[in-house]
PDB file of C-alpha atoms in Angstrom:
ATOM      1  CA  UNK D   1       0.000   0.000   0.000  1.00 32.00           C
ATOM      2  CA  UNK D   2       1.171   3.499  -0.799  1.00 31.00           C
ATOM      3  CA  UNK D   3       2.236   5.339   2.328  1.00 34.00           C
ATOM      4  CA  UNK D   4       1.170   8.968   2.731  1.00 23.00           C
ATOM      5  CA  UNK D   5       3.923  11.535   2.656  1.00 32.00           C
ATOM      6  CA  UNK D   6       4.454  13.340   5.940  1.00 33.00           C
ATOM      7  CA  UNK D   7       5.222  17.070   6.068  1.00 35.00           C
ATOM      8  CA  UNK D   8       6.627  18.618   9.223  1.00 35.00           C
ATOM      9  CA  UNK D   9       4.772  21.954   8.976  1.00 35.00           C
ATOM     10  CA  UNK D  10       2.167  23.234   9.376  1.00 36.00           C
ATOM     11  CA  UNK D  11       1.195  21.079  12.369  1.00 37.00           C
ATOM     12  CA  UNK D  12      -2.529  20.999  11.546  1.00 43.00           C
ATOM     13  CA  UNK D  13      -4.015  19.280   8.508  1.00 49.00           C
ATOM     14  CA  UNK D  14      -6.202  20.980   5.953  1.00 47.00           C
ATOM     15  CA  UNK D  15      -9.687  21.137   7.367  1.00 50.00           C
ATOM     16  CA  UNK D  16     -12.954  21.203   5.451  1.00 47.00           C
ATOM     17  CA  UNK D  17     -13.313  24.836   6.549  1.00 50.00           C
ATOM     18  CA  UNK D  18      -9.954  25.710   4.951  1.00 49.00           C
ATOM     19  CA  UNK D  19     -10.853  24.509   1.456  1.00 45.00           C
ATOM     20  CA  UNK D  20     -11.807  26.828  -1.356  1.00 46.00           C
ATOM     21  CA  UNK D  21     -15.549  27.474  -1.476  1.00 40.00           C
ATOM     22  CA  UNK D  22     -15.924  25.357  -4.613  1.00 41.00           C
ATOM     23  CA  UNK D  23     -14.247  22.423  -2.814  1.00 57.00           C
ATOM     24  CA  UNK D  24     -16.157  22.592   0.479  1.00 83.00           C
ATOM     25  CA  UNK D  25     -18.414  19.540   0.842  1.00 87.00           C
ATOM     26  CA  UNK D  26     -20.590  21.128   3.526  1.00 89.00           C
ATOM     27  CA  UNK D  27     -21.342  24.181   1.419  1.00 91.00           C
ATOM     28  CA  UNK D  28     -22.035  21.945  -1.581  1.00 91.00           C
ATOM     29  CA  UNK D  29     -24.456  19.894   0.530  1.00 89.00           C
ATOM     30  CA  UNK D  30     -26.312  23.035   1.541  1.00 91.00           C
ATOM     31  CA  UNK D  31     -26.521  24.235  -2.060  1.00 91.00           C
ATOM     32  CA  UNK D  32     -27.329  20.980  -3.813  1.00 92.00           C
ATOM     33  CA  UNK D  33     -28.369  18.495  -1.133  1.00 90.00           C
ATOM     34  CA  UNK D  34     -26.364  15.756   0.566  1.00 90.00           C
ATOM     35  CA  UNK D  35     -27.014  13.282  -2.281  1.00 89.00           C
ATOM     36  CA  UNK D  36     -24.980  15.502  -4.638  1.00 91.00           C
ATOM     37  CA  UNK D  37     -21.746  14.760  -2.743  1.00 92.00           C
ATOM     38  CA  UNK D  38     -19.291  12.151  -3.947  1.00 93.00           C
ATOM     39  CA  UNK D  39     -18.172   9.358  -1.638  1.00 93.00           C
ATOM     40  CA  UNK D  40     -14.895  11.195  -1.066  1.00 93.00           C
ATOM     41  CA  UNK D  41     -16.729  14.385  -0.113  1.00 93.00           C
ATOM     42  CA  UNK D  42     -18.953  12.493   2.315  1.00 93.00           C
ATOM     43  CA  UNK D  43     -15.895  10.917   3.920  1.00 94.00           C
ATOM     44  CA  UNK D  44     -14.270  14.351   4.130  1.00 93.00           C
ATOM     45  CA  UNK D  45     -17.198  15.592   6.214  1.00 93.00           C
ATOM     46  CA  UNK D  46     -16.862  12.586   8.512  1.00 93.00           C
ATOM     47  CA  UNK D  47     -13.103  13.082   8.924  1.00 92.00           C
ATOM     48  CA  UNK D  48     -13.135  16.883   9.241  1.00 88.00           C
ATOM     49  CA  UNK D  49      -9.404  17.414   8.553  1.00 83.00           C
ATOM     50  CA  UNK D  50      -6.626  15.834   6.525  1.00 77.00           C
ATOM     51  CA  UNK D  51      -2.833  15.624   6.712  1.00 78.00           C
ATOM     52  CA  UNK D  52      -0.539  18.649   6.826  1.00 81.00           C
ATOM     53  CA  UNK D  53      -0.257  19.781   3.230  1.00 78.00           C
ATOM     54  CA  UNK D  54      -2.976  17.437   1.992  1.00 82.00           C
ATOM     55  CA  UNK D  55      -6.655  18.327   2.000  1.00 87.00           C
ATOM     56  CA  UNK D  56      -9.169  16.126   3.724  1.00 90.00           C
ATOM     57  CA  UNK D  57     -10.888  15.521   0.371  1.00 91.00           C
ATOM     58  CA  UNK D  58      -7.644  14.251  -1.166  1.00 91.00           C
ATOM     59  CA  UNK D  59      -7.040  12.064   1.889  1.00 92.00           C
ATOM     60  CA  UNK D  60     -10.533  10.611   1.498  1.00 93.00           C
ATOM     61  CA  UNK D  61      -9.968   9.961  -2.219  1.00 94.00           C
ATOM     62  CA  UNK D  62      -6.717   8.111  -1.460  1.00 93.00           C
ATOM     63  CA  UNK D  63      -8.411   5.912   1.147  1.00 95.00           C
ATOM     64  CA  UNK D  64     -11.244   5.089  -1.229  1.00 95.00           C
ATOM     65  CA  UNK D  65      -8.801   4.335  -4.045  1.00 95.00           C
ATOM     66  CA  UNK D  66      -6.959   1.936  -1.734  1.00 94.00           C
ATOM     67  CA  UNK D  67     -10.259   0.088  -1.290  1.00 93.00           C
ATOM     68  CA  UNK D  68     -11.042  -0.078  -5.021  1.00 93.00           C
ATOM     69  CA  UNK D  69     -13.539   2.765  -4.462  1.00 93.00           C
ATOM     70  CA  UNK D  70     -15.822   0.322  -2.656  1.00 91.00           C
ATOM     71  CA  UNK D  71     -17.413   1.600   0.519  1.00 90.00           C
ATOM     72  CA  UNK D  72     -18.349  -1.940   1.504  1.00 87.00           C
ATOM     73  CA  UNK D  73     -14.661  -2.886   1.799  1.00 89.00           C
ATOM     74  CA  UNK D  74     -13.917   0.133   3.955  1.00 92.00           C
ATOM     75  CA  UNK D  75     -16.978  -0.541   6.114  1.00 89.00           C
ATOM     76  CA  UNK D  76     -15.743  -4.030   6.958  1.00 87.00           C
ATOM     77  CA  UNK D  77     -12.502  -2.703   8.463  1.00 89.00           C
ATOM     78  CA  UNK D  78     -12.352  -2.392  12.242  1.00 91.00           C
ATOM     79  CA  UNK D  79     -11.566   0.897  13.977  1.00 94.00           C
ATOM     80  CA  UNK D  80      -8.093  -0.349  14.878  1.00 94.00           C
ATOM     81  CA  UNK D  81      -7.398  -1.500  11.314  1.00 94.00           C
ATOM     82  CA  UNK D  82      -8.294   1.918   9.910  1.00 94.00           C
ATOM     83  CA  UNK D  83      -6.052   3.699  12.425  1.00 94.00           C
ATOM     84  CA  UNK D  84      -3.150   1.335  11.792  1.00 95.00           C
ATOM     85  CA  UNK D  85      -3.409   1.382   8.010  1.00 94.00           C
ATOM     86  CA  UNK D  86      -3.973   5.059   7.224  1.00 93.00           C
ATOM     87  CA  UNK D  87      -1.672   7.799   8.362  1.00 89.00           C
ATOM     88  CA  UNK D  88      -3.658  10.850   9.406  1.00 88.00           C
ATOM     89  CA  UNK D  89      -6.610   8.806  10.641  1.00 92.00           C
ATOM     90  CA  UNK D  90      -6.547   8.660  14.419  1.00 93.00           C
ATOM     91  CA  UNK D  91      -8.975   7.133  16.872  1.00 95.00           C
ATOM     92  CA  UNK D  92     -11.478  10.005  16.668  1.00 94.00           C
ATOM     93  CA  UNK D  93     -11.708   9.939  12.855  1.00 94.00           C
ATOM     94  CA  UNK D  94     -11.881   6.143  12.734  1.00 93.00           C
ATOM     95  CA  UNK D  95     -14.654   6.079  15.326  1.00 95.00           C
ATOM     96  CA  UNK D  96     -16.587   8.733  13.410  1.00 95.00           C
ATOM     97  CA  UNK D  97     -16.234   6.646  10.246  1.00 94.00           C
ATOM     98  CA  UNK D  98     -17.417   3.485  12.010  1.00 92.00           C
ATOM     99  CA  UNK D  99     -20.367   5.401  13.467  1.00 94.00           C
ATOM    100  CA  UNK D 100     -21.370   6.673  10.007  1.00 93.00           C
ATOM    101  CA  UNK D 101     -21.323   3.163   8.551  1.00 90.00           C
ATOM    102  CA  UNK D 102     -23.233   1.768  11.519  1.00 89.00           C
ATOM    103  CA  UNK D 103     -25.924   4.452  11.187  1.00 90.00           C
ATOM    104  CA  UNK D 104     -26.272   3.617   7.499  1.00 86.00           C
ATOM    105  CA  UNK D 105     -26.606  -0.099   8.259  1.00 81.00           C
ATOM    106  CA  UNK D 106     -29.199   0.502  10.954  1.00 82.00           C
ATOM    107  CA  UNK D 107     -31.134   2.845   8.670  1.00 78.00           C
ATOM    108  CA  UNK D 108     -31.252   0.144   5.988  1.00 70.00           C
ATOM    109  CA  UNK D 109     -32.654  -2.367   8.493  1.00 66.00           C
ATOM    110  CA  UNK D 110     -35.123   0.213   9.780  1.00 67.00           C
ATOM    111  CA  UNK D 111     -36.366   0.966   6.264  1.00 61.00           C
ATOM    112  CA  UNK D 112     -36.985  -2.708   5.556  1.00 59.00           C
ATOM    113  CA  UNK D 113     -38.969  -3.034   8.772  1.00 58.00           C
ATOM    114  CA  UNK D 114     -40.962   0.185   8.499  1.00 59.00           C
ATOM    115  CA  UNK D 115     -41.371   0.407   4.725  1.00 63.00           C
ATOM    116  CA  UNK D 116     -42.654  -3.015   3.714  1.00 74.00           C
ATOM    117  CA  UNK D 117     -43.857  -3.782   0.244  1.00 82.00           C
ATOM    118  CA  UNK D 118     -47.633  -3.999   0.118  1.00 89.00           C
ATOM    119  CA  UNK D 119     -48.801  -7.037  -1.838  1.00 89.00           C
ATOM    120  CA  UNK D 120     -52.538  -6.975  -1.186  1.00 93.00           C
ATOM    121  CA  UNK D 121     -55.385  -5.850   1.043  1.00 95.00           C
ATOM    122  CA  UNK D 122     -54.470  -8.303   3.781  1.00 94.00           C
ATOM    123  CA  UNK D 123     -51.077  -6.610   4.172  1.00 92.00           C
ATOM    124  CA  UNK D 124     -52.798  -3.358   5.118  1.00 94.00           C
ATOM    125  CA  UNK D 125     -55.389  -5.062   7.297  1.00 94.00           C
ATOM    126  CA  UNK D 126     -52.753  -6.922   9.312  1.00 91.00           C
ATOM    127  CA  UNK D 127     -50.755  -3.723   9.678  1.00 89.00           C
ATOM    128  CA  UNK D 128     -53.604  -1.488  10.863  1.00 91.00           C
ATOM    129  CA  UNK D 129     -56.284  -3.659  12.439  1.00 89.00           C
ATOM    130  CA  UNK D 130     -54.703  -3.443  15.895  1.00 87.00           C
ATOM    131  CA  UNK D 131     -54.866   0.347  15.706  1.00 88.00           C
ATOM    132  CA  UNK D 132     -58.260   0.781  14.063  1.00 91.00           C
ATOM    133  CA  UNK D 133     -60.545  -2.220  14.572  1.00 89.00           C
ATOM    134  CA  UNK D 134     -61.686  -1.325  18.084  1.00 83.00           C
ATOM    135  CA  UNK D 135     -61.915   2.455  17.789  1.00 87.00           C
ATOM    136  CA  UNK D 136     -65.283   3.832  18.925  1.00 86.00           C
ATOM    137  CA  UNK D 137     -65.160   6.613  16.329  1.00 89.00           C
ATOM    138  CA  UNK D 138     -64.463   6.712  12.603  1.00 93.00           C
ATOM    139  CA  UNK D 139     -60.939   7.483  11.459  1.00 94.00           C
ATOM    140  CA  UNK D 140     -59.710   7.949   7.896  1.00 95.00           C
ATOM    141  CA  UNK D 141     -56.084   7.212   7.005  1.00 96.00           C
ATOM    142  CA  UNK D 142     -53.927   7.439   3.909  1.00 97.00           C
ATOM    143  CA  UNK D 143     -51.123   5.003   3.173  1.00 96.00           C
ATOM    144  CA  UNK D 144     -48.645   6.620   0.758  1.00 96.00           C
ATOM    145  CA  UNK D 145     -46.691   4.252  -1.466  1.00 94.00           C
ATOM    146  CA  UNK D 146     -43.672   4.359  -3.762  1.00 93.00           C
ATOM    147  CA  UNK D 147     -43.637   3.008  -7.319  1.00 93.00           C
ATOM    148  CA  UNK D 148     -42.602  -0.353  -5.868  1.00 91.00           C
ATOM    149  CA  UNK D 149     -45.638  -0.234  -3.545  1.00 92.00           C
ATOM    150  CA  UNK D 150     -43.495   0.292  -0.467  1.00 90.00           C
ATOM    151  CA  UNK D 151     -44.937   2.399   2.333  1.00 91.00           C
ATOM    152  CA  UNK D 152     -43.312   5.808   2.498  1.00 91.00           C
ATOM    153  CA  UNK D 153     -45.741   7.461   4.901  1.00 91.00           C
ATOM    154  CA  UNK D 154     -48.945   6.853   6.846  1.00 92.00           C
ATOM    155  CA  UNK D 155     -51.191   9.580   8.147  1.00 94.00           C
ATOM    156  CA  UNK D 156     -54.589  10.152   9.726  1.00 93.00           C
ATOM    157  CA  UNK D 157     -56.432  12.897   7.874  1.00 92.00           C
ATOM    158  CA  UNK D 158     -59.781  12.824   9.624  1.00 91.00           C
ATOM    159  CA  UNK D 159     -61.479  11.713  12.846  1.00 87.00           C
ATOM    160  CA  UNK D 160     -65.219  11.850  13.296  1.00 78.00           C
ATOM    161  CA  UNK D 161     -68.137  10.422  15.223  1.00 64.00           C
ATOM    162  CA  UNK D 162     -69.496   6.921  15.579  1.00 55.00           C
ATOM    163  CA  UNK D 163     -71.107   6.924  12.131  1.00 52.00           C
ATOM    164  CA  UNK D 164     -69.009   9.116   9.826  1.00 57.00           C
ATOM    165  CA  UNK D 165     -66.012  11.364   9.333  1.00 71.00           C
ATOM    166  CA  UNK D 166     -65.444  14.202   6.876  1.00 85.00           C
ATOM    167  CA  UNK D 167     -62.651  13.916   4.320  1.00 92.00           C
ATOM    168  CA  UNK D 168     -61.473  16.865   2.229  1.00 93.00           C
ATOM    169  CA  UNK D 169     -60.464  15.521  -1.200  1.00 94.00           C
ATOM    170  CA  UNK D 170     -58.314  18.591  -1.954  1.00 95.00           C
ATOM    171  CA  UNK D 171     -56.295  18.142   1.237  1.00 94.00           C
ATOM    172  CA  UNK D 172     -55.819  14.445   0.525  1.00 96.00           C
ATOM    173  CA  UNK D 173     -54.426  15.215  -2.921  1.00 97.00           C
ATOM    174  CA  UNK D 174     -52.204  17.991  -1.546  1.00 96.00           C
ATOM    175  CA  UNK D 175     -50.714  15.519   0.903  1.00 96.00           C
ATOM    176  CA  UNK D 176     -50.075  13.035  -1.910  1.00 97.00           C
ATOM    177  CA  UNK D 177     -48.297  15.706  -3.949  1.00 96.00           C
ATOM    178  CA  UNK D 178     -46.237  16.922  -0.982  1.00 96.00           C
ATOM    179  CA  UNK D 179     -45.035  13.383  -0.262  1.00 95.00           C
ATOM    180  CA  UNK D 180     -44.409  12.539  -3.930  1.00 95.00           C
ATOM    181  CA  UNK D 181     -46.659   9.505  -3.621  1.00 96.00           C
ATOM    182  CA  UNK D 182     -46.873   7.161  -6.592  1.00 96.00           C
ATOM    183  CA  UNK D 183     -49.855   5.263  -5.189  1.00 96.00           C
ATOM    184  CA  UNK D 184     -52.370   5.548  -2.369  1.00 97.00           C
ATOM    185  CA  UNK D 185     -54.430   3.227  -0.223  1.00 97.00           C
ATOM    186  CA  UNK D 186     -57.298   4.683   1.787  1.00 97.00           C
ATOM    187  CA  UNK D 187     -58.339   3.071   5.043  1.00 97.00           C
ATOM    188  CA  UNK D 188     -61.147   3.828   7.445  1.00 96.00           C
ATOM    189  CA  UNK D 189     -63.010   1.924  10.125  1.00 95.00           C
ATOM    190  CA  UNK D 190     -66.643   1.209  10.932  1.00 94.00           C
ATOM    191  CA  UNK D 191     -67.184   1.241  14.720  1.00 91.00           C
ATOM    192  CA  UNK D 192     -70.576  -0.403  14.160  1.00 90.00           C
ATOM    193  CA  UNK D 193     -68.883  -3.565  12.870  1.00 91.00           C
ATOM    194  CA  UNK D 194     -70.731  -3.355   9.549  1.00 93.00           C
ATOM    195  CA  UNK D 195     -68.395  -4.558   6.807  1.00 93.00           C
ATOM    196  CA  UNK D 196     -70.431  -3.139   3.946  1.00 94.00           C
ATOM    197  CA  UNK D 197     -69.448   0.267   2.526  1.00 95.00           C
ATOM    198  CA  UNK D 198     -72.032   3.014   2.781  1.00 94.00           C
ATOM    199  CA  UNK D 199     -73.321   5.177  -0.063  1.00 95.00           C
ATOM    200  CA  UNK D 200     -71.104   7.956   1.319  1.00 93.00           C
ATOM    201  CA  UNK D 201     -68.101   5.585   1.242  1.00 95.00           C
ATOM    202  CA  UNK D 202     -68.789   4.774  -2.407  1.00 96.00           C
ATOM    203  CA  UNK D 203     -69.095   8.449  -3.334  1.00 95.00           C
ATOM    204  CA  UNK D 204     -65.875   9.396  -1.518  1.00 95.00           C
ATOM    205  CA  UNK D 205     -63.975   6.536  -3.148  1.00 96.00           C
ATOM    206  CA  UNK D 206     -65.012   7.695  -6.628  1.00 96.00           C
ATOM    207  CA  UNK D 207     -64.080  11.301  -5.851  1.00 96.00           C
ATOM    208  CA  UNK D 208     -60.659  10.352  -4.503  1.00 97.00           C
ATOM    209  CA  UNK D 209     -59.905   8.012  -7.413  1.00 97.00           C
ATOM    210  CA  UNK D 210     -60.939  10.614 -10.003  1.00 97.00           C
ATOM    211  CA  UNK D 211     -58.829  13.324  -8.357  1.00 97.00           C
ATOM    212  CA  UNK D 212     -55.812  11.013  -8.119  1.00 97.00           C
ATOM    213  CA  UNK D 213     -56.060  10.030 -11.784  1.00 97.00           C
ATOM    214  CA  UNK D 214     -55.746  13.685 -12.787  1.00 96.00           C
ATOM    215  CA  UNK D 215     -52.418  13.739 -10.927  1.00 96.00           C
ATOM    216  CA  UNK D 216     -51.243  10.395 -12.366  1.00 96.00           C
ATOM    217  CA  UNK D 217     -51.389   8.819  -8.899  1.00 97.00           C
ATOM    218  CA  UNK D 218     -52.721   5.273  -8.587  1.00 96.00           C
ATOM    219  CA  UNK D 219     -55.396   4.410  -6.024  1.00 97.00           C
ATOM    220  CA  UNK D 220     -54.771   0.770  -5.167  1.00 97.00           C
ATOM    221  CA  UNK D 221     -57.538   0.230  -2.647  1.00 97.00           C
ATOM    222  CA  UNK D 222     -59.991   1.598  -0.131  1.00 97.00           C
ATOM    223  CA  UNK D 223     -60.232  -0.696   2.870  1.00 97.00           C
ATOM    224  CA  UNK D 224     -62.842  -0.684   5.621  1.00 97.00           C
ATOM    225  CA  UNK D 225     -61.684  -2.214   8.895  1.00 96.00           C
ATOM    226  CA  UNK D 226     -64.022  -3.538  11.591  1.00 92.00           C
ATOM    227  CA  UNK D 227     -63.759  -5.798  14.608  1.00 87.00           C
ATOM    228  CA  UNK D 228     -65.196  -8.565  12.413  1.00 89.00           C
ATOM    229  CA  UNK D 229     -62.743  -8.299   9.530  1.00 94.00           C
ATOM    230  CA  UNK D 230     -62.350  -5.986   6.556  1.00 97.00           C
ATOM    231  CA  UNK D 231     -63.805  -4.992   3.207  1.00 97.00           C
ATOM    232  CA  UNK D 232     -61.602  -4.187   0.193  1.00 97.00           C
ATOM    233  CA  UNK D 233     -62.898  -2.217  -2.776  1.00 97.00           C
ATOM    234  CA  UNK D 234     -60.103  -3.671  -4.930  1.00 96.00           C
ATOM    235  CA  UNK D 235     -60.815  -7.273  -3.929  1.00 96.00           C
ATOM    236  CA  UNK D 236     -64.455  -6.747  -4.786  1.00 96.00           C
ATOM    237  CA  UNK D 237     -63.671  -5.269  -8.209  1.00 95.00           C
ATOM    238  CA  UNK D 238     -64.969  -1.830  -7.349  1.00 95.00           C
ATOM    239  CA  UNK D 239     -61.956   0.312  -8.258  1.00 91.00           C
TER     240      UNK D 239
END
């Protein structure tokens, strides 16, 4: 492995703050968003400073190059291995790097757990029945989905009485636009236990589906949850 050249002075490495404006990863992130940064720039933010005479971005590029530009190889190295192998990376930098990788790994696990792929009406029923089946008032929820039908957000948009709740179609569509939803599933409960949709339920479903179509957003289902089970508009061929 190529060893980094050591320079006696100055005593402090080039920090992110010392880079030219065009080379500052933090400023670039603020201007363009964190996703615009290269892997080397992201590492530079984690490290904070480089070697004397060598910028932290260049140090990050060298470390990536040594790992065939594969973050997965770098992530598998222990804190002690990183410190031992790379001059200019002490305990604090190596720990920060390990923490960044660990956060990323935990986030990936969290996303798989919280953003499941919805395959049918039963997926929604099993997910929400514990929260909605025994409510003594009506509640209307939206499940926002990605193009792959993965849940990206759930929200309650209306709570009402024992027999009905008011839903504003315009506000529902605004929420879908704000969250960049590719598809929607509507869910509400019937405290009475009646599984059959009401005339008002049918009318609302048509209004929501028509409004969504104008925005090129798919409505996959409208599900009614009760203590006795559930009713799916999609399963019954009514969408």
